CSV table of C-alpha atoms and ligand atoms in Angstrom, one decimal:
chain,number,residue,atom,x,y,z
R,1,MET,CA,132.4,150.7,52.9
R,2,ILE,CA,130.8,147.4,53.6
R,3,TYR,CA,131.6,145.7,57.0
R,4,SER,CA,130.6,142.2,58.2
R,5,ARG,CA,128.5,142.2,61.3
R,6,ILE,CA,127.9,139.3,63.7
R,7,VAL,CA,124.1,139.1,63.8
R,8,GLY,CA,123.8,135.9,65.8
R,9,THR,CA,125.8,133.4,67.9
R,10,GLY,CA,125.2,129.9,69.0
R,11,GLY,CA,127.0,127.2,71.0
R,12,TYR,CA,126.7,123.5,71.8
R,13,LEU,CA,128.4,121.2,74.3
R,14,PRO,CA,127.8,117.4,74.5
R,15,ASP,CA,126.0,116.2,77.6
R,16,ARG,CA,128.8,114.1,79.1
R,17,ILE,CA,131.0,116.0,81.5
R,18,LEU,CA,134.5,114.5,82.3
R,19,THR,CA,135.8,115.9,85.6
R,20,ASN,CA,139.5,116.1,86.7
R,21,ALA,CA,138.6,113.6,89.5
R,22,GLU,CA,137.4,111.1,86.9
R,23,LEU,CA,140.5,111.6,84.8
R,24,ALA,CA,142.7,111.0,87.8
R,25,THR,CA,141.3,107.5,88.0
R,26,LYS,CA,142.6,106.8,84.5
R,27,VAL,CA,146.0,108.6,84.3
R,28,ASP,CA,148.6,109.7,86.9
R,29,THR,CA,147.3,113.2,87.6
R,30,SER,CA,145.3,115.2,90.1
R,31,ASP,CA,142.6,117.9,90.1
R,32,GLU,CA,145.1,120.1,91.9
R,33,TRP,CA,147.8,119.7,89.2
R,34,ILE,CA,145.3,120.3,86.3
R,35,VAL,CA,143.6,123.3,87.9
R,36,GLY,CA,147.0,124.8,89.0
R,37,ARG,CA,148.7,124.4,85.6
R,38,THR,CA,145.8,125.0,83.2
R,39,GLY,CA,142.7,126.3,85.0
R,40,ILE,CA,140.6,123.4,83.6
R,41,LYS,CA,138.2,121.7,86.0
R,42,SER,CA,136.1,119.6,83.5
R,43,ARG,CA,135.4,119.2,79.8
R,44,HIS,CA,132.6,117.9,77.7
R,45,ILE,CA,133.0,114.7,75.7
R,46,ALA,CA,130.9,113.7,72.7
R,47,ALA,CA,128.9,110.5,72.8
R,48,GLU,CA,130.2,107.7,70.6
R,49,ASN,CA,127.5,108.3,68.0
R,50,GLU,CA,127.9,112.1,68.0
R,51,SER,CA,130.1,113.6,65.3
R,52,THR,CA,131.5,117.1,64.6
R,53,CYS,CA,128.6,117.6,62.2
R,54,ASP,CA,126.1,116.8,64.9
R,55,LEU,CA,127.7,119.3,67.3
R,56,ALA,CA,128.0,121.9,64.5
R,57,GLU,CA,124.3,121.5,63.6
R,58,GLN,CA,123.2,122.3,67.1
R,59,ALA,CA,125.4,125.4,67.4
R,60,SER,CA,124.3,126.5,63.9
R,61,LEU,CA,120.6,126.2,64.7
R,62,LYS,CA,121.0,128.4,67.7
R,63,ALA,CA,123.0,131.0,65.8
R,64,LEU,CA,120.5,131.1,63.0
R,65,GLU,CA,117.6,131.5,65.5
R,66,ALA,CA,119.5,134.3,67.3
R,67,ALA,CA,120.1,136.0,64.0
R,68,ASN,CA,116.5,135.4,62.8
R,69,VAL,CA,117.9,134.1,59.6
R,70,ASP,CA,116.4,131.3,57.6
R,71,ILE,CA,118.9,128.6,56.3
R,72,SER,CA,117.9,129.4,52.7
R,73,GLU,CA,119.4,132.9,53.1
R,74,ILE,CA,122.9,131.5,53.8
R,75,ASP,CA,125.2,131.7,50.8
R,76,LEU,CA,128.5,130.8,52.4
R,77,ILE,CA,129.4,128.1,55.0
R,78,ILE,CA,132.9,128.0,56.4
R,79,LEU,CA,133.7,125.4,59.1
R,80,GLY,CA,136.9,125.2,61.1
R,81,THR,CA,137.7,121.7,62.3
R,82,THR,CA,140.6,119.3,62.9
R,83,THR,CA,138.2,116.4,63.5
R,84,PRO,CA,136.1,116.2,60.3
R,85,ASP,CA,133.4,113.5,60.0
R,86,ARG,CA,134.9,112.2,56.8
R,87,ILE,CA,138.1,112.7,54.7
R,88,TYR,CA,135.6,114.1,52.2
R,89,PRO,CA,133.1,115.7,51.6
R,90,SER,CA,134.0,118.5,54.0
R,91,THR,CA,132.1,118.7,57.2
R,92,ALA,CA,130.8,122.1,55.9
R,93,CYS,CA,129.0,120.2,53.1
R,94,LEU,CA,127.7,117.6,55.5
R,95,LEU,CA,126.4,120.4,57.7
R,96,GLN,CA,124.8,122.1,54.7
R,97,ALA,CA,122.9,119.0,53.8
R,98,ARG,CA,121.8,118.5,57.4
R,99,LEU,CA,120.5,122.1,57.7
R,100,GLY,CA,118.8,121.9,54.3
R,101,ASN,CA,120.7,124.5,52.4
R,102,HIS,CA,121.3,124.1,48.7
R,103,GLY,CA,123.8,126.0,46.6
R,104,ALA,CA,125.8,128.0,49.2
R,105,ALA,CA,129.6,127.8,48.9
R,106,ALA,CA,130.7,125.4,51.7
R,107,PHE,CA,134.2,124.4,52.8
R,108,ASP,CA,136.3,123.5,55.8
R,109,VAL,CA,139.3,125.4,57.1
R,110,GLN,CA,142.1,123.4,58.8
R,111,ALA,CA,144.0,125.7,61.2
R,112,VAL,CA,143.5,123.5,64.3
R,113,CYS,CA,142.8,125.8,67.4
R,114,SER,CA,142.9,128.9,65.1
R,115,GLY,CA,140.3,127.4,62.8
R,116,PHE,CA,137.5,129.6,63.8
R,117,VAL,CA,139.6,132.8,63.6
R,118,TYR,CA,140.8,131.7,60.2
R,119,ALA,CA,137.2,130.9,59.1
R,120,LEU,CA,135.8,134.1,60.4
R,121,SER,CA,138.5,136.1,58.7
R,122,THR,CA,137.9,134.4,55.4
R,123,ALA,CA,134.1,134.9,55.6
R,124,ASP,CA,134.7,138.6,56.5
R,125,LYS,CA,136.5,139.0,53.1
R,126,PHE,CA,133.6,137.4,51.2
R,127,ILE,CA,131.1,139.7,52.9
R,128,LYS,CA,133.3,142.8,52.5
R,129,THR,CA,133.8,142.3,48.8
R,130,GLY,CA,130.1,141.6,48.2
R,131,ALA,CA,130.9,137.9,47.2
R,132,ALA,CA,128.6,136.7,50.0
R,133,LYS,CA,125.5,138.2,51.6
R,134,CYS,CA,124.9,135.9,54.6
R,135,ALA,CA,127.6,133.6,56.0
R,136,LEU,CA,127.4,130.8,58.6
R,137,VAL,CA,130.8,130.4,60.3
R,138,ILE,CA,131.4,127.5,62.6
R,139,GLY,CA,134.2,126.0,64.8
R,140,ALA,CA,133.4,122.4,65.8
R,141,GLU,CA,135.4,119.5,67.2
R,142,VAL,CA,135.3,116.1,68.6
R,143,TYR,CA,138.9,116.5,69.7
R,144,SER,CA,138.5,113.7,72.2
R,145,ARG,CA,138.8,111.3,69.3
R,146,ILE,CA,142.5,112.3,68.5
R,147,LEU,CA,143.7,112.1,72.1
R,148,ASN,CA,145.8,109.3,73.6
R,149,TRP,CA,143.9,108.7,76.9
R,150,THR,CA,147.1,107.3,78.5
R,151,ASP,CA,149.1,110.5,77.8
R,152,ARG,CA,148.6,112.7,80.8
R,153,GLY,CA,150.4,115.6,79.1
R,154,THR,CA,147.6,116.0,76.5
R,155,CYS,CA,144.4,114.1,77.5
R,156,ILE,CA,143.7,116.4,80.4
R,157,LEU,CA,143.6,119.5,78.2
R,158,PHE,CA,141.0,119.1,75.5
R,159,GLY,CA,137.2,118.8,75.2
R,160,ASP,CA,134.5,118.6,72.5
R,161,GLY,CA,132.0,121.3,71.4
R,162,ALA,CA,130.9,123.7,68.7
R,163,GLY,CA,130.3,127.4,68.3
R,164,ALA,CA,128.8,129.3,65.3
R,165,VAL,CA,128.1,132.9,64.2
R,166,VAL,CA,126.0,134.4,61.3
R,167,LEU,CA,127.5,137.3,59.4
R,168,LYS,CA,125.7,139.9,57.3
R,169,PRO,CA,126.9,143.0,55.5
R,170,ASP,CA,126.3,146.4,57.1
R,171,SER,CA,127.4,150.0,56.5
R,172,GLU,CA,128.5,150.2,60.2
R,173,PRO,CA,131.3,148.1,61.7
R,174,GLY,CA,131.3,145.2,62.3
R,175,ILE,CA,134.6,143.4,62.0
R,176,LEU,CA,137.3,146.1,61.9
R,177,SER,CA,140.3,144.0,61.0
R,178,THR,CA,141.6,140.4,60.9
R,179,HIS,CA,145.2,139.3,61.3
R,180,LEU,CA,146.3,135.8,60.4
R,181,HIS,CA,149.7,134.1,60.7
R,182,ALA,CA,151.3,130.7,60.4
R,183,ASP,CA,154.8,129.2,60.7
R,184,GLY,CA,155.1,125.6,59.6
R,185,ALA,CA,158.6,125.5,60.9
R,186,TYR,CA,156.9,124.5,64.2
R,187,LYS,CA,155.0,121.6,62.7
R,188,ASP,CA,156.3,119.0,65.1
R,189,LEU,CA,155.6,120.8,68.4
R,190,LEU,CA,151.9,120.2,68.2
R,191,THR,CA,150.7,117.6,65.7
R,192,VAL,CA,148.8,114.4,64.9
R,193,PRO,CA,151.4,113.0,62.6
R,194,GLY,CA,149.6,110.0,61.1
R,195,GLN,CA,148.3,110.0,57.5
R,196,VAL,CA,145.5,107.9,55.9
R,197,ALA,CA,146.8,105.6,53.1
R,198,ASN,CA,145.6,102.3,51.7
R,199,GLY,CA,142.6,102.3,54.0
R,200,ARG,CA,144.4,102.8,57.3
R,201,ILE,CA,146.3,105.3,59.3
R,202,ASN,CA,150.0,105.2,58.8
R,203,GLY,CA,151.9,106.4,61.9
R,204,ASP,CA,150.4,108.0,65.0
R,205,GLY,CA,146.7,109.1,64.9
R,206,PHE,CA,146.9,110.8,68.4
R,207,THR,CA,147.9,114.4,69.5
R,208,LYS,CA,151.6,114.8,70.2
R,209,MET,CA,152.6,118.0,72.0
R,210,GLN,CA,155.7,119.6,73.5
R,211,GLY,CA,153.6,121.5,76.0
R,212,ASN,CA,156.2,123.8,77.4
R,213,GLU,CA,157.4,124.9,73.9
R,214,VAL,CA,153.9,125.5,72.8
R,215,PHE,CA,153.2,127.5,75.9
R,216,LYS,CA,156.1,129.9,75.4
R,217,PHE,CA,155.4,130.4,71.7
R,218,ALA,CA,151.7,131.0,72.4
R,219,VAL,CA,152.3,133.7,75.1
R,220,ASN,CA,154.8,135.5,72.8
R,221,ALA,CA,152.7,135.2,69.6
R,222,LEU,CA,149.5,136.4,71.3
R,223,ARG,CA,151.3,139.4,72.9
R,224,ASN,CA,152.6,140.4,69.5
R,225,ILE,CA,149.2,140.0,67.8
R,226,VAL,CA,147.6,142.3,70.4
R,227,ASP,CA,150.1,145.0,69.4
R,228,GLU,CA,149.6,144.3,65.7
R,229,THR,CA,145.8,144.5,66.0
R,230,LEU,CA,145.7,147.7,68.0
R,231,GLN,CA,148.3,149.4,65.8
R,232,ALA,CA,146.5,148.5,62.6
R,233,ASN,CA,143.4,150.2,64.0
R,234,GLN,CA,145.3,153.1,65.7
R,235,LEU,CA,143.7,152.2,69.0
R,236,ASP,CA,144.9,152.2,72.5
R,237,LYS,CA,144.6,149.2,74.9
R,238,ASP,CA,141.7,150.9,76.7
R,239,ALA,CA,139.6,150.7,73.6
R,240,ILE,CA,139.1,147.0,74.2
R,241,ASP,CA,136.0,146.1,76.2
R,242,TRP,CA,136.3,142.3,76.1
R,243,LEU,CA,139.0,139.8,75.3
R,244,VAL,CA,137.5,136.7,73.8
R,245,PRO,CA,140.5,134.4,73.8
R,246,HIS,CA,141.3,130.8,72.7
R,247,GLN,CA,140.7,128.7,75.8
R,248,ALA,CA,143.9,126.6,76.1
R,249,ASN,CA,145.3,127.5,79.5
R,250,ILE,CA,144.3,130.2,82.0
R,251,ARG,CA,147.9,131.2,82.3
R,252,ILE,CA,148.2,132.0,78.6
R,253,ILE,CA,144.8,133.9,78.8
R,254,ALA,CA,146.0,135.9,81.8
R,255,ALA,CA,149.3,136.8,80.0
R,256,THR,CA,147.3,138.2,77.0
R,257,ALA,CA,145.0,140.1,79.4
R,258,LYS,CA,148.0,141.5,81.2
R,259,LYS,CA,149.5,142.7,77.9
R,260,LEU,CA,146.2,144.5,77.2
R,261,LYS,CA,146.1,145.8,80.8
R,262,LEU,CA,142.6,144.3,81.0
R,263,PRO,CA,141.3,143.0,84.4
R,264,MET,CA,140.2,139.4,84.2
R,265,GLU,CA,136.6,140.6,84.7
R,266,GLN,CA,136.8,141.8,81.1
R,267,VAL,CA,137.9,138.5,79.7
R,268,ILE,CA,135.5,135.8,78.7
R,269,VAL,CA,136.8,132.7,80.4
R,270,THR,CA,135.3,129.3,79.7
R,271,VAL,CA,138.4,127.1,80.0
R,272,ALA,CA,137.4,125.8,83.5
R,273,GLU,CA,134.3,124.1,82.2
R,274,HIS,CA,135.1,123.6,78.5
R,275,GLY,CA,138.8,122.8,78.5
R,276,ASN,CA,140.4,123.4,75.1
R,277,THR,CA,137.8,122.7,72.4
R,278,SER,CA,140.3,123.7,69.6
R,279,ALA,CA,138.4,125.5,66.8
R,280,ALA,CA,135.2,125.6,68.9
R,281,SER,CA,136.7,127.5,71.8
R,282,VAL,CA,136.5,131.1,70.6
R,283,PRO,CA,132.9,131.0,69.2
R,284,LEU,CA,131.8,129.1,72.3
R,285,ALA,CA,133.3,131.8,74.5
R,286,LEU,CA,131.7,134.5,72.4
R,287,ASP,CA,128.3,132.8,72.6
R,288,VAL,CA,128.6,132.5,76.4
R,289,GLY,CA,129.5,136.2,76.8
R,290,VAL,CA,126.7,137.3,74.4
R,291,ARG,CA,124.0,135.1,76.0
R,292,ASP,CA,124.8,135.9,79.6
R,293,GLY,CA,124.6,139.6,78.7
R,294,ARG,CA,128.2,140.7,79.4
R,295,ILE,CA,128.9,141.4,75.7
R,296,GLN,CA,126.6,144.2,74.6
R,297,ARG,CA,126.0,145.8,71.1
R,298,GLY,CA,128.7,148.4,70.4
R,299,ASP,CA,131.4,146.7,72.6
R,300,MET,CA,134.9,146.3,71.2
R,301,LEU,CA,135.9,142.7,71.2
R,302,LEU,CA,139.4,141.2,70.6
R,303,LEU,CA,139.2,137.6,69.5
R,304,GLU,CA,142.4,135.6,69.3
R,305,ALA,CA,143.7,132.1,68.9
R,306,ILE,CA,146.8,130.0,68.4
R,307,GLY,CA,147.1,126.4,67.4
R,308,GLY,CA,149.0,123.6,65.6
R,309,GLY,CA,151.0,124.7,62.6
R,310,PHE,CA,151.7,126.9,64.3
R,311,THR,CA,148.8,129.1,63.2
R,312,TRP,CA,147.6,132.2,65.1
R,313,GLY,CA,145.4,135.1,64.5
R,314,SER,CA,143.0,137.8,65.8
R,315,VAL,CA,139.8,139.5,64.9
R,316,LEU,CA,138.8,143.0,66.1
R,317,VAL,CA,135.0,143.3,66.3
R,318,LYS,CA,132.7,146.2,67.1
R,319,TYR,CA,129.9,144.0,68.3
X,401,UT7,O1,145.6,125.3,71.7
X,401,UT7,C1,147.0,125.4,71.7
X,401,UT7,C2,147.6,124.2,72.2
X,401,UT7,N1,147.9,123.9,73.5
X,401,UT7,C3,148.4,124.8,74.4
X,401,UT7,O2,148.4,126.0,74.3
X,401,UT7,C4,149.0,124.2,75.6
X,401,UT7,C5,150.3,124.9,76.0
X,401,UT7,N2,151.0,124.2,77.1
X,401,UT7,C6,150.5,124.1,78.3
X,401,UT7,O3,149.4,124.6,78.6
X,401,UT7,C7,151.4,123.6,79.4
X,401,UT7,O4,152.7,123.4,78.9
X,401,UT7,C8,150.9,122.2,80.0
X,401,UT7,C9,149.6,122.5,80.8
X,401,UT7,C10,150.6,121.2,78.9
X,401,UT7,C11,151.9,121.6,80.9
X,401,UT7,O5,152.3,122.5,81.9
X,401,UT7,P1,153.8,122.8,82.2
X,401,UT7,O6,153.8,123.7,83.3
X,401,UT7,O7,154.4,123.3,80.9
X,401,UT7,O8,154.3,121.4,82.7
X,401,UT7,P2,155.5,120.6,82.0
X,401,UT7,O9,155.1,120.0,80.7
X,401,UT7,O10,156.8,121.3,82.1
X,401,UT7,O11,155.6,119.4,83.1
X,401,UT7,C12,155.9,119.6,84.4
X,401,UT7,C13,155.8,118.3,85.2
X,401,UT7,C14,156.5,117.1,84.5
X,401,UT7,O12,157.1,116.3,85.5
X,401,UT7,P3,158.7,116.4,85.8
X,401,UT7,O13,159.4,116.1,84.5
X,401,UT7,O14,158.9,117.8,86.3
X,401,UT7,O15,158.9,115.3,86.9
X,401,UT7,C15,155.4,116.4,83.8
X,401,UT7,O16,155.7,115.0,83.6
X,401,UT7,O17,154.4,117.9,85.3
X,401,UT7,C16,154.3,116.5,84.8
X,401,UT7,N3,153.0,116.4,84.2
X,401,UT7,C17,151.9,116.1,84.9
X,401,UT7,N4,151.7,115.8,86.2
X,401,UT7,C18,150.5,115.6,86.6
X,401,UT7,C19,152.6,116.6,82.9
X,401,UT7,N5,151.3,116.4,82.8
X,401,UT7,C20,150.8,116.1,84.0
X,401,UT7,C21,149.5,115.8,84.5
X,401,UT7,N6,149.4,115.6,85.8
X,401,UT7,N7,148.4,115.8,83.7
């Protein structure tokens, strides 16, 4: 049996930090409201000349270095993003060129905040079947570019960043299982509805969200995916060492931890400083937990995410 193993992680956040206090000078909100409802204190915002590919490049270089892998060894690049640099080529191809890789398969995955979980799950199948020998998997976003900065219901939530992992085959686990779901019936609850045609955007190019409905769906879907993941692996809740959740809202994270009966000390939480970085949030949290030494080799990790679509999913990893 071949498993995929995460052999290196990397993360990158743009320099500029946007605090709640600064946001409160732009829209009718307060630090108290934002922290109380979401747990977010600040978020990072990309510079005007920084793109998703720029952020992805920095995170990838760190992951490759941590894995001690040369870019020429990579034969698969999958990048989750909702904010690609161009309509095409894919940001994965732009990143490939930037990193100096030639010939690896490269493509983007669009599953919004579940983008990294979808990308990691896809890469896992390539490695498991022997179709790829060394994969670079990235979640990267300049989400700030699709926010209406006068809409206090959405602009306080999101931030920019990138996270990456390198995967290699191993006879020992590794990724134990992945679980992906979507239900397009919910397409209008969280969306950027505009479309590019005839050289411009037709309709709205900013994030629209019915926050309360998204919140309820997210709590329920993530509770269910915890059960699904544990049952598929015939594991009890206490088998999980670390929850590495999507960082949308501390209250959603706490609900998932409660379902797992995990104390918050066993949850990697970055939402206070990163906000919701969409596809970048899970790999950024993973990288934080690995680099600060909390996540150790052999630990059991549950990665999960939910995003527009709706899309949602989980990955169970013996790190
Ligand atoms: O990655 C997946 C995507 N996103 C999510 O998972 C987000 C899920 N949703 C949420 O996290 C929460 O629904 C929010 C944080 C977005 C909102 O929290 P809420 O507790 O659901 O608040 P609400 O939307 O029900 O709004 C409550 C009140 C409203 O005022 P009224 O109608 O009660 O007078 C809002 O207008 O809070 C008001 N409000 C704000 N007040 C101050 C909404 N946004 C703000 C704000 N500052 N930024």
